[in-house]
Amino acid sequence: MRLRSRSLVVGAVISATMVSVAGVSLAWTPYPPTAIDIVHKLAAPSPTHPFGTDHLGRDVLSMIMAGASSSLSVALIAVVVGAGLGVPLGAFAAARGGWIDDLTMRGCDLAFAFPALLTAVMITALAGPGAGNAMLAIGIFNIPVFARITRSAARQVWGRDFVLAARTAGRGDIGITVVHVLPNIAPVLVVQITIQFALAIVADAGLSYVGLGTQPPFPSWGRMLNDAQTFIWRAPLLAVFPGVAITLAVLGLNLLGDGLQDVLDPRLRRGR
Amino acid sequence: MLEVKDLGVALTMGGQSVPVLSGVSFVLDRGHSVGLVGESGSGKSMTALAIMGLLPPGARVSGRIVLDGRDLLALPEREMCAVRGRRIGMVFQEPMTALNPLQPIGAQVAEPLRVHFSVTRGQANARAKRLLERVGLGKISPHRYPHQLSGGQRQRVVIAAALACEPDFLVADEPTTALDVTVQAQILALLAELAAETGMGLLLITHDLGVVSQTVADVLVMYAGRVVERGPTAGVFGAMAHPYTHALFAARPSESGGRPVAIAGQVPDPLYRPPGCAFAPRCARVRDVCATMPPLIGVGAHACACFNPRIAA
Ligand SMILES: Nc1ncnc2c1ncn2[C@@H]1O[C@H](COP(=O)(O)OP(=O)(O)OP(=O)(O)O)[C@@H](O)[C@H]1O
Ligand SMILES: [Mg+2]
């Protein structure tokens, strides 16, 4: 228990830091993250530029901060799209059962047959690069993930006696789903949301790395990694900062998910 | 009035349609009580679920279940939802699992009200509190969660919820089976008391003959999906005729300390029921004619389905 609650605290602190950094960057960064200053390019970290500058003399700290906001907003929208469509779809399949359920699950199987990141690359390549399309591409691949996990968790709840009791009280499928099924599967969903959020951050970094995500001049962690490649010998820190930012974000979310899983598990909670 | 007429249910098992219930008929009036008794697997719960319109998917139903002139079996699901909880309430066997672990008990007691009436949260809470008082849980806060209650208390919560909309009929499927003996008596007394007080008709399902003899006016003894003996409770117990009823009676744990005599053999699986009387393979009074289906015919004041009934002189 102690170990788990520690991962919850650490995860929550890291995640909250990420969110506040992203929030602050909207209002304030040490320098404008797009301001070019060729004279001071590739500067090492110093009091004036705590993380140094990149090959165009932009302040790396400001770029990391702004990158957090773009990365988190892409991931947020992607998860909202995925959960917003996937959860109702899975809940509906579980409530109806029969061929509707079969059809939905076969549809998910089909979606899983495509490698997610490759197809996201394809979608953004076809629909045009940019943060908006990256959100959609990643979001679409979150739909079957949420549909499937919602469905299987919901099926278990549908088999329980209190659902039958709710039926004898006259509740219909929608009422039972909202009042009884969703609250009972909420822990599973919350944990999945943190996992998908972390995956979405990685996917967004991947898309912007290959130039299909957030478009320059607006900074993104993936783009920064790509730019840093050229100067990896002269200024290795340029790759380290965005790399660490991505790793921290993913680590924080995963720890948060792990911790939440235990806090939200009603069986463990009941034991207390 | 709730009238079950020639109810039959067939379930699909392994692609095959298997009858689990046939020819079940009875009438339940308001202010009246009927008991269904029989061993495990005799079709008691199927009867209850058929009345509630909640048979498992793939079940085929025949016959009629008439509530105030409307055949419930012909009602669309939407209209059936308006009947459940409002006109007919139901209490389950397992109070441990019949409550949502994440909802306070007050909300669960008020659930049928919120489904069937547009009540405010305040009204629902007030009514839940009164209902909890009525079932003897006046000292328990409605904000408690099910896991903070004992089995008997939970069953009281389930009963309170079933009564929330003052239904005309209550179906109680083995409401005391999962409880301690002392608590059983309390819950039964409560049910009988509530039925008398509200005038609702009570369908009490149990495998315990003792429970039935104390609580209901009419009794149906079921075996392998059929009614084998039926009539006024006093009549059936005063002059029981079917060998199965006799066997059930001998098998009940008695207060006087007499050793219960278990019935040899088991209820036949619905897939492998004998063509005639389903009890024949376990019956000491079996005759050749038992290979055909015995009709339910009058023996004195009640009815029995047996070619060789055991009638006390
Ligand atoms: N979901 C189901 N699928 C298939 N068969 C079922 C199902 N539920 C019940 N049955 C079968 O239907 C028959 C009647 O079962 P039912 O549950 O009505 O018995 P019961 O009299 O209520 O017994 P108990 O005292 O154990 O509750 C049994 O033979 C059982 O095996
Ligand atoms: Mg049963």
CSV table of C-alpha atoms in Angstrom, one decimal, chain A residues 144-272:
chain,number,residue,atom,x,y,z
A,144,PRO,CA,-11.5,1.2,-30.2
A,145,VAL,CA,-9.2,1.0,-27.1
A,146,PHE,CA,-11.9,2.7,-25.0
A,147,ALA,CA,-14.7,0.8,-26.7
A,148,ARG,CA,-13.2,-2.5,-25.9
A,149,ILE,CA,-12.2,-1.9,-22.3
A,150,THR,CA,-15.5,-0.2,-21.6
A,151,ARG,CA,-17.4,-3.1,-23.1
A,152,SER,CA,-15.5,-5.9,-21.2
A,153,ALA,CA,-15.7,-4.1,-17.9
A,154,ALA,CA,-19.4,-3.2,-18.5
A,155,ARG,CA,-20.3,-6.8,-19.4
A,156,GLN,CA,-19.1,-7.9,-16.0
A,157,VAL,CA,-21.2,-5.3,-14.2
A,158,TRP,CA,-24.2,-6.3,-16.3
A,159,GLY,CA,-24.0,-9.8,-15.0
A,160,ARG,CA,-24.2,-8.7,-11.4
A,161,ASP,CA,-27.3,-9.0,-9.2
A,162,PHE,CA,-27.7,-5.3,-8.5
A,163,VAL,CA,-28.2,-4.7,-12.2
A,164,LEU,CA,-31.0,-7.3,-12.2
A,165,ALA,CA,-32.4,-5.6,-9.2
A,166,ALA,CA,-32.3,-2.3,-11.0
A,167,ARG,CA,-34.2,-3.9,-13.8
A,168,THR,CA,-36.9,-5.1,-11.5
A,169,ALA,CA,-37.1,-1.5,-10.3
A,170,GLY,CA,-38.0,-0.5,-13.8
A,171,ARG,CA,-34.8,1.0,-15.0
A,172,GLY,CA,-34.1,0.8,-18.7
A,173,ASP,CA,-30.8,0.1,-20.4
A,174,ILE,CA,-29.7,3.7,-20.6
A,175,GLY,CA,-30.6,4.4,-17.0
A,176,ILE,CA,-28.8,1.3,-15.8
A,177,THR,CA,-25.7,2.2,-17.8
A,178,VAL,CA,-25.6,5.7,-16.4
A,179,VAL,CA,-26.5,5.0,-12.8
A,180,HIS,CA,-25.0,1.6,-12.2
A,181,VAL,CA,-22.6,0.5,-14.9
A,182,LEU,CA,-20.4,3.6,-15.5
A,183,PRO,CA,-19.8,4.4,-11.8
A,184,ASN,CA,-18.7,0.8,-11.3
A,185,ILE,CA,-16.3,0.8,-14.2
A,186,ALA,CA,-15.0,4.3,-13.6
A,187,PRO,CA,-11.8,3.1,-11.9
A,188,VAL,CA,-10.9,1.1,-15.0
A,189,LEU,CA,-11.6,4.0,-17.3
A,190,VAL,CA,-9.7,6.5,-15.3
A,191,VAL,CA,-6.6,4.3,-15.3
A,192,GLN,CA,-7.0,3.7,-19.0
A,193,ILE,CA,-7.3,7.5,-19.6
A,194,THR,CA,-3.9,8.1,-17.9
A,195,ILE,CA,-2.4,5.3,-20.0
A,196,GLN,CA,-3.8,6.6,-23.3
A,197,PHE,CA,-2.8,10.1,-22.3
A,198,ALA,CA,0.8,9.0,-22.0
A,199,LEU,CA,0.6,7.1,-25.3
A,200,ALA,CA,-0.9,10.1,-27.0
A,201,ILE,CA,2.0,12.3,-25.8
A,202,VAL,CA,4.5,9.8,-27.3
A,203,ALA,CA,2.4,9.6,-30.5
A,204,ASP,CA,2.3,13.4,-30.8
A,205,ALA,CA,6.0,13.6,-30.3
A,206,GLY,CA,6.4,11.0,-33.0
A,207,LEU,CA,4.2,12.9,-35.4
A,208,SER,CA,5.8,16.2,-34.8
A,209,TYR,CA,9.2,14.6,-35.1
A,210,VAL,CA,8.5,13.5,-38.6
A,211,GLY,CA,6.9,16.9,-39.3
A,212,LEU,CA,3.3,15.9,-39.3
A,213,GLY,CA,2.2,17.3,-35.9
A,214,THR,CA,2.3,20.8,-34.5
A,215,GLN,CA,3.8,23.0,-37.2
A,216,PRO,CA,6.8,25.3,-36.9
A,217,PRO,CA,7.3,28.0,-35.8
A,218,PHE,CA,5.3,26.8,-32.8
A,219,PRO,CA,7.6,24.6,-30.8
A,220,SER,CA,6.9,20.9,-30.1
A,221,TRP,CA,9.0,18.4,-28.3
A,222,GLY,CA,9.1,16.1,-31.3
A,223,ARG,CA,10.3,18.8,-33.6
A,224,MET,CA,12.9,19.9,-31.0
A,225,LEU,CA,14.3,16.4,-31.0
A,226,ASN,CA,14.5,16.3,-34.7
A,227,ASP,CA,16.3,19.7,-34.9
A,228,ALA,CA,18.7,18.6,-32.1
A,229,GLN,CA,19.8,15.6,-34.2
A,230,THR,CA,21.9,17.8,-36.5
A,231,PHE,CA,23.8,19.3,-33.6
A,232,ILE,CA,24.0,16.2,-31.4
A,233,TRP,CA,27.8,16.5,-31.1
A,234,ARG,CA,28.0,20.2,-30.7
A,235,ALA,CA,25.0,20.6,-28.3
A,236,PRO,CA,23.8,17.3,-26.9
A,237,LEU,CA,21.7,19.0,-24.3
A,238,LEU,CA,19.4,20.2,-27.1
A,239,ALA,CA,18.2,16.6,-27.4
A,240,VAL,CA,18.3,15.9,-23.7
A,241,PHE,CA,15.8,18.5,-22.6
A,242,PRO,CA,12.9,17.5,-24.9
A,243,GLY,CA,13.7,13.8,-24.3
A,244,VAL,CA,13.6,14.2,-20.6
A,245,ALA,CA,10.3,16.2,-20.9
A,246,ILE,CA,8.7,13.4,-22.9
A,247,THR,CA,10.0,10.8,-20.5
A,248,LEU,CA,8.9,12.7,-17.4
A,249,ALA,CA,5.4,13.3,-18.8
A,250,VAL,CA,4.9,9.6,-19.7
A,251,LEU,CA,6.4,8.4,-16.4
A,252,GLY,CA,4.3,10.8,-14.4
A,253,LEU,CA,1.1,9.7,-16.1
A,254,ASN,CA,1.9,6.0,-15.7
A,255,LEU,CA,2.7,6.4,-12.0
A,256,LEU,CA,-0.5,8.4,-11.6
A,257,GLY,CA,-2.5,5.6,-13.3
A,258,ASP,CA,-0.9,2.9,-11.2
A,259,GLY,CA,-1.6,4.8,-8.0
A,260,LEU,CA,-5.2,5.7,-9.0
A,261,GLN,CA,-5.9,2.0,-9.8
A,262,ASP,CA,-5.4,1.1,-6.2
A,263,VAL,CA,-7.1,4.1,-4.7
A,264,LEU,CA,-10.2,3.6,-7.0
A,265,ASP,CA,-10.5,-0.1,-6.6
A,266,PRO,CA,-13.6,-0.5,-4.5
A,267,ARG,CA,-12.5,-3.8,-3.1
A,268,LEU,CA,-9.4,-2.2,-1.6
A,269,ARG,CA,-11.3,0.9,-0.6
A,270,ARG,CA,-13.8,-1.2,1.2
A,271,GLY,CA,-11.1,-3.0,3.1
A,272,ARG,CA,-10.1,0.2,4.8
